[in-house]
């Protein structure tokens, strides 16, 4: 277990180093995620120990952003001033994103199915 | 409060243990309410925990900095948790291979729509730059969104709350909108929900169908990656 925990931390550390060294715009942990993903592809599977440690993190993922969320108390005034813009942006953008993604995917997916039945 | 109690309070407030325990307890409370409410997305456990904790801090006149001294131990785990997102992504690798082109195109379309529409609408209604940056990654899973927001000069804590609200909106309104648009393909439904509303939407999609859930989880991971790469480039290009 400690080995796989170390592996996850090492991926993050490598990500942070790459980000700093190459001046990449992507957050270090995301680069770490890509490194781990590439490792899994090369290895051709997820080791049991890694699955245990990783799923322990992911199973409680939402707990981890509580401390940051509480930080919203520092910005209550700012949010109050711009509440209308924020509310409309959240609702409008969420609906637009769902509609665009679903329509493009079902259009392309249909094309793919039609090819299959034709062929 | 008597003198003795006050002494105990002062002692506890200075130690990281109290903030840490309160964070876990507030989340447990939120999760209990969420389960009692049959996983209704409006009863999001993180949102409940945040409201409870902010109320406690205000009532006890505790600063966020003091609270964070303890809570940082939880916060720190966001980094490794982001790395661990490689696992669900890898588990979907077969599905990606099968319809790679359709997924890539729809995901990029959705990812760009999420960024452009959020920033565009907020800008049209006069939001400040700080709010615009904090809003831009709102469809991405919280740990990644916060990283992006911080990097571009936004407010990561505001981003965290906006991400959660987006997740709740997508989980609550997404299925209704998809019915209205007559999208019946479970792969397309899942992909759309995951792109727009990350893990909270994925949890909801999983309740409906396994295929929708898998595609939603896949979209969550891919959109995190796409936004982390695209948004800083777009932002530097626009400014």
Tab-separated table of C-alpha atoms in Angstrom:
chain	number	residue	atom	x	y	z
A	1	UNK	CA	0.000	0.000	0.000
A	2	UNK	CA	2.788	2.405	0.942
A	3	UNK	CA	4.519	1.546	-2.329
A	4	UNK	CA	1.500	2.590	-4.384
A	5	UNK	CA	0.917	5.677	-2.273
A	6	UNK	CA	4.533	6.598	-2.942
A	7	UNK	CA	3.963	5.969	-6.643
A	8	UNK	CA	1.020	8.419	-6.706
A	9	UNK	CA	2.999	11.079	-4.823
A	10	UNK	CA	5.980	10.489	-7.132
A	11	UNK	CA	3.764	11.054	-10.198
A	12	UNK	CA	2.547	14.312	-8.688
A	13	UNK	CA	6.089	15.366	-7.829
A	14	UNK	CA	7.262	14.544	-11.367
A	15	UNK	CA	4.316	16.586	-12.672
A	16	UNK	CA	5.242	19.580	-10.510
A	17	UNK	CA	8.891	19.327	-11.601
A	18	UNK	CA	7.973	19.106	-15.295
A	19	UNK	CA	5.612	22.052	-14.926
A	20	UNK	CA	8.291	24.185	-13.260
A	21	UNK	CA	11.116	22.982	-15.517
A	22	UNK	CA	9.314	23.376	-18.840
A	23	UNK	CA	7.106	26.274	-17.708
A	24	UNK	CA	3.946	24.340	-18.696
A	25	UNK	CA	0.535	26.013	-18.250
A	26	UNK	CA	-1.107	22.805	-16.937
A	27	UNK	CA	-1.403	22.195	-13.136
A	28	UNK	CA	1.262	19.790	-11.790
A	29	UNK	CA	-1.202	17.134	-10.519
A	30	UNK	CA	-2.844	16.974	-13.986
A	31	UNK	CA	0.570	16.268	-15.534
A	32	UNK	CA	1.005	13.651	-12.793
A	33	UNK	CA	-2.321	12.120	-13.865
A	34	UNK	CA	-1.100	11.907	-17.479
A	35	UNK	CA	2.164	10.287	-16.321
A	36	UNK	CA	0.280	7.677	-14.282
A	37	UNK	CA	-2.138	7.068	-17.164
A	38	UNK	CA	0.772	6.559	-19.578
A	39	UNK	CA	2.339	4.154	-17.090
A	40	UNK	CA	-0.885	2.115	-16.932
A	41	UNK	CA	-1.100	1.972	-20.728
A	42	UNK	CA	2.514	0.757	-20.939
A	43	UNK	CA	1.971	-1.788	-18.157
A	44	UNK	CA	-1.368	-2.869	-19.631
A	45	UNK	CA	-3.378	-2.950	-16.386
A	46	UNK	CA	-3.961	-1.504	-12.918
A	47	UNK	CA	-2.069	-3.297	-10.083
A	48	UNK	CA	-4.409	-4.333	-7.209
A	49	UNK	CA	-2.576	-2.232	-4.636
A	50	UNK	CA	-2.766	0.879	-6.785
A	51	UNK	CA	-6.492	0.322	-7.365
A	52	UNK	CA	-7.015	0.148	-3.580
A	53	UNK	CA	-5.100	3.339	-2.819
A	54	UNK	CA	-6.482	5.239	-5.821
A	55	UNK	CA	-10.086	4.281	-5.156
A	56	UNK	CA	-9.693	5.288	-1.500
A	57	UNK	CA	-8.814	8.787	-2.734
A	58	UNK	CA	-11.547	8.885	-5.357
A	59	UNK	CA	-14.227	7.392	-3.112
A	60	UNK	CA	-13.839	10.388	-0.792
A	61	UNK	CA	-12.990	12.952	-3.428
A	62	UNK	CA	-15.748	15.380	-2.521
A	63	UNK	CA	-14.560	15.620	1.107
A	64	UNK	CA	-11.254	16.960	-0.157
A	65	UNK	CA	-12.647	20.180	-1.540
A	66	UNK	CA	-14.523	21.181	1.609
A	67	UNK	CA	-11.605	23.232	3.068
A	68	UNK	CA	-11.267	25.200	-0.173
A	69	UNK	CA	-15.016	25.628	-0.418
A	70	UNK	CA	-15.135	27.159	3.054
A	71	UNK	CA	-12.779	29.826	1.680
A	72	UNK	CA	-15.799	31.245	-0.086
A	73	UNK	CA	-16.466	33.126	3.173
A	74	UNK	CA	-13.618	35.451	2.176
A	75	UNK	CA	-15.471	36.407	-1.013
A	76	UNK	CA	-19.079	36.690	0.156
A	77	UNK	CA	-19.176	40.441	-0.579
A	78	UNK	CA	-17.700	39.980	-4.062
A	79	UNK	CA	-20.215	37.233	-4.886
A	80	UNK	CA	-23.089	39.343	-3.555
A	81	UNK	CA	-22.156	42.242	-5.836
A	82	UNK	CA	-22.065	40.039	-8.935
A	83	UNK	CA	-24.670	37.452	-8.001
A	84	UNK	CA	-26.782	38.002	-11.127
A	85	UNK	CA	-23.888	37.547	-13.576
A	86	UNK	CA	-22.666	34.437	-11.722
A	87	UNK	CA	-26.119	32.819	-11.497
A	88	UNK	CA	-26.960	33.403	-15.155
A	89	UNK	CA	-23.518	32.226	-16.295
A	90	UNK	CA	-23.772	29.004	-14.272
A	91	UNK	CA	-27.276	28.089	-15.453
A	92	UNK	CA	-26.830	29.212	-19.081
A	93	UNK	CA	-23.422	27.635	-19.506
A	94	UNK	CA	-24.354	24.315	-17.885
A	95	UNK	CA	-27.408	23.930	-20.152
A	96	UNK	CA	-25.485	25.023	-23.275
A	97	UNK	CA	-22.641	22.593	-22.541
A	98	UNK	CA	-24.989	19.635	-22.039
A	99	UNK	CA	-26.969	20.456	-25.199
A	100	UNK	CA	-23.910	20.947	-27.450
A	101	UNK	CA	-22.057	17.845	-26.214
A	102	UNK	CA	-25.122	15.577	-26.431
A	103	UNK	CA	-26.217	16.794	-29.867
A	104	UNK	CA	-22.737	16.527	-31.403
A	105	UNK	CA	-22.189	13.073	-29.879
A	106	UNK	CA	-25.574	11.695	-30.934
A	107	UNK	CA	-25.101	13.127	-34.439
A	108	UNK	CA	-21.632	11.569	-34.831
A	109	UNK	CA	-22.736	8.376	-33.063
A	110	UNK	CA	-25.658	7.997	-35.483
A	111	UNK	CA	-23.258	8.418	-38.406
A	112	UNK	CA	-21.110	5.634	-36.981
A	113	UNK	CA	-24.111	3.312	-36.549
A	114	UNK	CA	-25.377	4.015	-40.069
A	115	UNK	CA	-21.968	3.036	-41.424
A	116	UNK	CA	-22.159	-0.225	-39.532
A	117	UNK	CA	-25.611	-1.146	-40.859
A	118	UNK	CA	-24.637	-0.123	-44.397
A	119	UNK	CA	-21.440	-2.111	-44.358
B	1	UNK	CA	-19.257	30.773	28.289
B	2	UNK	CA	-17.454	30.454	31.663
B	3	UNK	CA	-13.735	31.184	32.104
B	4	UNK	CA	-12.807	27.503	32.119
B	5	UNK	CA	-14.724	26.802	28.940
B	6	UNK	CA	-13.215	29.822	27.240
B	7	UNK	CA	-9.705	28.626	28.133
B	8	UNK	CA	-10.472	25.255	26.609
B	9	UNK	CA	-11.859	26.933	23.472
B	10	UNK	CA	-8.763	29.127	23.081
B	11	UNK	CA	-6.547	26.087	23.491
B	12	UNK	CA	-8.498	23.999	20.969
B	13	UNK	CA	-8.866	26.771	18.409
B	14	UNK	CA	-5.081	27.098	18.288
B	15	UNK	CA	-4.565	23.441	17.401
B	16	UNK	CA	-5.113	21.989	13.917
B	17	UNK	CA	-7.061	19.097	15.427
B	18	UNK	CA	-10.272	21.067	15.971
B	19	UNK	CA	-10.537	22.382	12.389
B	20	UNK	CA	-9.691	18.948	11.039
B	21	UNK	CA	-12.315	17.208	13.186
B	22	UNK	CA	-14.957	19.839	12.387
B	23	UNK	CA	-14.294	19.438	8.644
B	24	UNK	CA	-14.766	15.676	8.790
B	25	UNK	CA	-17.828	15.952	11.061
B	26	UNK	CA	-19.475	18.588	8.851
B	27	UNK	CA	-18.919	16.420	5.787
B	28	UNK	CA	-20.309	13.364	7.591
B	29	UNK	CA	-23.391	15.397	8.511
B	30	UNK	CA	-23.763	16.544	4.908
B	31	UNK	CA	-23.421	13.001	3.629
B	32	UNK	CA	-25.987	11.717	6.153
B	33	UNK	CA	-28.513	14.343	5.019
B	34	UNK	CA	-27.752	13.538	1.345
B	35	UNK	CA	-28.421	9.831	1.953
B	36	UNK	CA	-31.577	10.544	3.961
B	37	UNK	CA	-32.737	12.677	1.018
B	38	UNK	CA	-32.281	9.726	-1.353
B	39	UNK	CA	-29.215	11.226	-3.055
B	40	UNK	CA	-31.139	14.284	-4.247
B	41	UNK	CA	-28.506	16.432	-6.029
B	42	UNK	CA	-29.825	19.563	-4.315
B	43	UNK	CA	-28.682	18.090	-0.966
B	44	UNK	CA	-25.031	17.974	-2.040
B	45	UNK	CA	-22.884	16.954	0.963
B	46	UNK	CA	-20.054	19.367	0.130
B	47	UNK	CA	-22.451	22.287	-0.099
B	48	UNK	CA	-24.027	21.367	3.253
B	49	UNK	CA	-20.581	20.958	4.856
B	50	UNK	CA	-19.426	24.342	3.527
B	51	UNK	CA	-22.557	26.118	4.789
B	52	UNK	CA	-22.266	24.477	8.232
B	53	UNK	CA	-18.540	25.298	8.554
B	54	UNK	CA	-18.897	28.910	7.376
B	55	UNK	CA	-21.715	29.387	9.903
B	56	UNK	CA	-19.563	27.931	12.713
B	57	UNK	CA	-16.568	30.120	11.789
B	58	UNK	CA	-18.693	33.278	11.659
B	59	UNK	CA	-20.505	32.537	14.937
B	60	UNK	CA	-17.244	31.748	16.786
B	61	UNK	CA	-15.460	34.674	15.108
B	62	UNK	CA	-12.707	32.385	13.768
B	63	UNK	CA	-10.689	33.500	10.744
B	64	UNK	CA	-10.408	31.351	7.623
B	65	UNK	CA	-6.609	31.357	8.022
B	66	UNK	CA	-6.938	29.779	11.488
B	67	UNK	CA	-9.400	27.203	10.189
B	68	UNK	CA	-7.164	26.392	7.218
B	69	UNK	CA	-4.183	25.605	9.475
B	70	UNK	CA	-6.033	22.442	10.417
B	71	UNK	CA	-8.017	21.883	7.241
B	72	UNK	CA	-4.916	22.063	5.038
B	73	UNK	CA	-4.216	18.405	5.799
B	74	UNK	CA	-7.415	17.485	3.973
B	75	UNK	CA	-6.813	20.083	1.254
B	76	UNK	CA	-3.338	18.717	0.542
B	77	UNK	CA	-4.805	15.374	-0.571
B	78	UNK	CA	-6.433	17.038	-3.596
B	79	UNK	CA	-3.123	16.732	-5.481
B	80	UNK	CA	-2.702	12.946	-5.179
B	81	UNK	CA	-6.474	12.511	-5.727
B	82	UNK	CA	-6.119	14.307	-9.066
B	83	UNK	CA	-3.293	11.945	-10.022
B	84	UNK	CA	-5.552	9.004	-9.085
B	85	UNK	CA	-8.124	10.165	-11.672
B	86	UNK	CA	-5.881	8.295	-14.137
B	87	UNK	CA	-7.500	5.058	-12.875
B	88	UNK	CA	-11.125	5.656	-13.997
B	89	UNK	CA	-9.771	7.128	-17.217
B	90	UNK	CA	-7.748	3.992	-17.864
B	91	UNK	CA	-10.764	1.774	-17.070
B	92	UNK	CA	-12.636	3.419	-19.965
B	93	UNK	CA	-9.817	2.940	-22.459
B	94	UNK	CA	-11.698	0.303	-24.502
B	95	UNK	CA	-14.710	2.576	-24.992
B	96	UNK	CA	-12.442	5.432	-26.047
B	97	UNK	CA	-10.748	3.278	-28.674
B	98	UNK	CA	-14.097	2.201	-30.144
B	99	UNK	CA	-15.497	5.667	-30.806
B	100	UNK	CA	-12.432	7.849	-30.401
B	101	UNK	CA	-13.299	10.403	-33.073
B	102	UNK	CA	-16.920	11.002	-31.996
B	103	UNK	CA	-15.846	11.317	-28.352
B	104	UNK	CA	-12.958	13.683	-29.137
B	105	UNK	CA	-15.049	16.002	-31.307
B	106	UNK	CA	-18.053	16.158	-28.949
B	107	UNK	CA	-15.826	16.582	-25.924
B	108	UNK	CA	-13.885	19.473	-27.458
B	109	UNK	CA	-17.145	21.094	-28.590
B	110	UNK	CA	-18.572	20.737	-25.076
B	111	UNK	CA	-15.392	21.869	-23.349
B	112	UNK	CA	-15.129	25.037	-25.450
B	113	UNK	CA	-18.865	25.723	-25.040
B	114	UNK	CA	-18.499	25.427	-21.251
B	115	UNK	CA	-15.653	27.945	-21.137
B	116	UNK	CA	-16.970	30.386	-23.752
B	117	UNK	CA	-20.583	30.485	-22.566
B	118	UNK	CA	-19.695	30.876	-18.872
B	119	UNK	CA	-17.188	33.659	-19.524
B	120	UNK	CA	-19.366	35.255	-22.229
B	121	UNK	CA	-22.559	35.418	-20.166
B	122	UNK	CA	-20.802	36.641	-17.024
B	123	UNK	CA	-18.873	39.238	-19.031
B	124	UNK	CA	-22.090	40.470	-20.696
B	125	UNK	CA	-23.584	41.011	-17.234
B	126	UNK	CA	-20.566	42.982	-16.072
B	127	UNK	CA	-18.620	40.443	-13.988
B	128	UNK	CA	-15.074	41.423	-12.966
B	129	UNK	CA	-11.967	39.698	-14.388
B	130	UNK	CA	-11.438	37.852	-11.105
B	131	UNK	CA	-14.924	36.344	-11.346
B	132	UNK	CA	-14.467	35.519	-15.056
B	133	UNK	CA	-11.268	33.519	-14.415
B	134	UNK	CA	-12.817	31.784	-11.438
B	135	UNK	CA	-15.876	30.843	-13.538
B	136	UNK	CA	-14.031	29.669	-16.663
B	137	UNK	CA	-13.080	26.155	-15.407
B	138	UNK	CA	-16.412	25.605	-13.589
B	139	UNK	CA	-17.339	22.440	-15.524
B	140	UNK	CA	-14.108	20.681	-14.537
B	141	UNK	CA	-13.722	18.418	-11.516
B	142	UNK	CA	-12.867	20.569	-8.465
B	143	UNK	CA	-9.194	19.705	-7.827
B	144	UNK	CA	-8.241	20.440	-11.436
B	145	UNK	CA	-10.510	23.493	-11.735
B	146	UNK	CA	-8.958	25.002	-8.611
B	147	UNK	CA	-5.464	24.432	-9.970
B	148	UNK	CA	-6.367	26.158	-13.246
B	149	UNK	CA	-8.109	29.045	-11.480
B	150	UNK	CA	-5.159	29.636	-9.158
B	151	UNK	CA	-2.721	29.599	-12.028
B	152	UNK	CA	-4.649	32.195	-14.052
B	153	UNK	CA	-5.100	34.570	-11.128
B	154	UNK	CA	-8.617	33.547	-10.084
B	155	UNK	CA	-9.906	32.693	-6.621
B	156	UNK	CA	-9.577	28.899	-6.126
B	157	UNK	CA	-12.031	28.858	-3.218
B	158	UNK	CA	-14.654	30.658	-5.302
B	159	UNK	CA	-13.962	28.235	-8.160
B	160	UNK	CA	-14.511	25.287	-5.790
B	161	UNK	CA	-17.969	26.569	-4.870
B	162	UNK	CA	-18.860	27.415	-8.500
B	163	UNK	CA	-17.774	23.915	-9.556
B	164	UNK	CA	-20.033	22.340	-6.942
B	165	UNK	CA	-22.985	24.536	-7.943
B	166	UNK	CA	-22.406	23.648	-11.612
B	167	UNK	CA	-22.389	19.959	-10.699
B	168	UNK	CA	-25.668	20.302	-8.824
B	169	UNK	CA	-27.280	22.228	-11.706
B	170	UNK	CA	-26.126	19.700	-14.293
B	171	UNK	CA	-27.271	16.731	-12.206
B	172	UNK	CA	-30.663	18.301	-11.515
B	173	UNK	CA	-31.429	19.912	-14.907
B	174	UNK	CA	-29.342	17.774	-17.312
B	175	UNK	CA	-31.695	14.772	-17.599
B	176	UNK	CA	-34.698	17.097	-18.143
B	177	UNK	CA	-32.900	19.022	-20.906
B	178	UNK	CA	-31.762	15.799	-22.591
B	179	UNK	CA	-35.339	14.490	-22.593
B	180	UNK	CA	-36.483	17.773	-24.103
B	181	UNK	CA	-33.832	17.461	-26.843
B	182	UNK	CA	-34.871	13.810	-27.374
B	183	UNK	CA	-31.342	12.486	-26.924
B	184	UNK	CA	-31.935	8.797	-26.131
B	185	UNK	CA	-28.428	7.401	-26.734
B	186	UNK	CA	-27.026	6.632	-23.266
B	187	UNK	CA	-23.435	7.237	-24.438
B	188	UNK	CA	-24.323	10.758	-25.635
B	189	UNK	CA	-26.328	11.494	-22.466
B	190	UNK	CA	-23.490	10.371	-20.219
B	191	UNK	CA	-20.840	12.225	-22.175
B	192	UNK	CA	-22.862	15.453	-22.023
B	193	UNK	CA	-23.554	15.236	-18.279
B	194	UNK	CA	-19.918	14.400	-17.465
B	195	UNK	CA	-18.504	17.189	-19.636
B	196	UNK	CA	-20.799	19.822	-18.122
B	197	UNK	CA	-21.020	18.691	-14.514
B	198	UNK	CA	-18.028	16.422	-13.645
B	199	UNK	CA	-18.300	14.044	-10.660
B	200	UNK	CA	-21.623	15.251	-9.268
B	201	UNK	CA	-23.236	14.715	-12.678
B	202	UNK	CA	-21.455	11.368	-13.017
B	203	UNK	CA	-22.864	10.155	-9.705
B	204	UNK	CA	-26.333	11.016	-11.005
B	205	UNK	CA	-25.719	9.401	-14.425
B	206	UNK	CA	-24.578	6.185	-12.692
B	207	UNK	CA	-27.932	5.956	-10.907
B	208	UNK	CA	-29.719	5.980	-14.273
B	209	UNK	CA	-27.581	3.685	-16.443
B	210	UNK	CA	-24.213	1.969	-16.278
B	211	UNK	CA	-23.331	3.052	-19.833
B	212	UNK	CA	-24.287	6.665	-19.127
B	213	UNK	CA	-22.256	6.520	-15.906
B	214	UNK	CA	-19.171	5.139	-17.644
B	215	UNK	CA	-19.305	7.732	-20.407
B	216	UNK	CA	-19.920	10.469	-17.869
B	217	UNK	CA	-16.862	9.425	-15.861
B	218	UNK	CA	-14.827	9.301	-19.038
B	219	UNK	CA	-16.007	12.786	-20.062
B	220	UNK	CA	-15.145	14.123	-16.613
B	221	UNK	CA	-11.549	12.915	-16.914
B	222	UNK	CA	-11.091	14.021	-20.515
B	223	UNK	CA	-12.649	17.437	-19.932
B	224	UNK	CA	-10.340	18.000	-16.967
B	225	UNK	CA	-7.409	17.315	-19.253
B	226	UNK	CA	-8.792	19.326	-22.207
B	227	UNK	CA	-9.633	22.370	-20.072
B	228	UNK	CA	-6.315	22.249	-18.220
B	229	UNK	CA	-4.542	22.463	-21.578
B	230	UNK	CA	-6.943	24.703	-23.556
B	231	UNK	CA	-7.960	27.299	-20.980
B	232	UNK	CA	-4.480	28.676	-20.118
B	233	UNK	CA	-3.675	28.853	-23.857
B	234	UNK	CA	-6.968	30.620	-24.653
B	235	UNK	CA	-6.530	32.954	-21.711
B	236	UNK	CA	-2.983	34.002	-22.620
B	237	UNK	CA	-4.080	34.455	-26.198
B	238	UNK	CA	-7.056	36.660	-25.253
B	239	UNK	CA	-5.121	38.901	-22.865
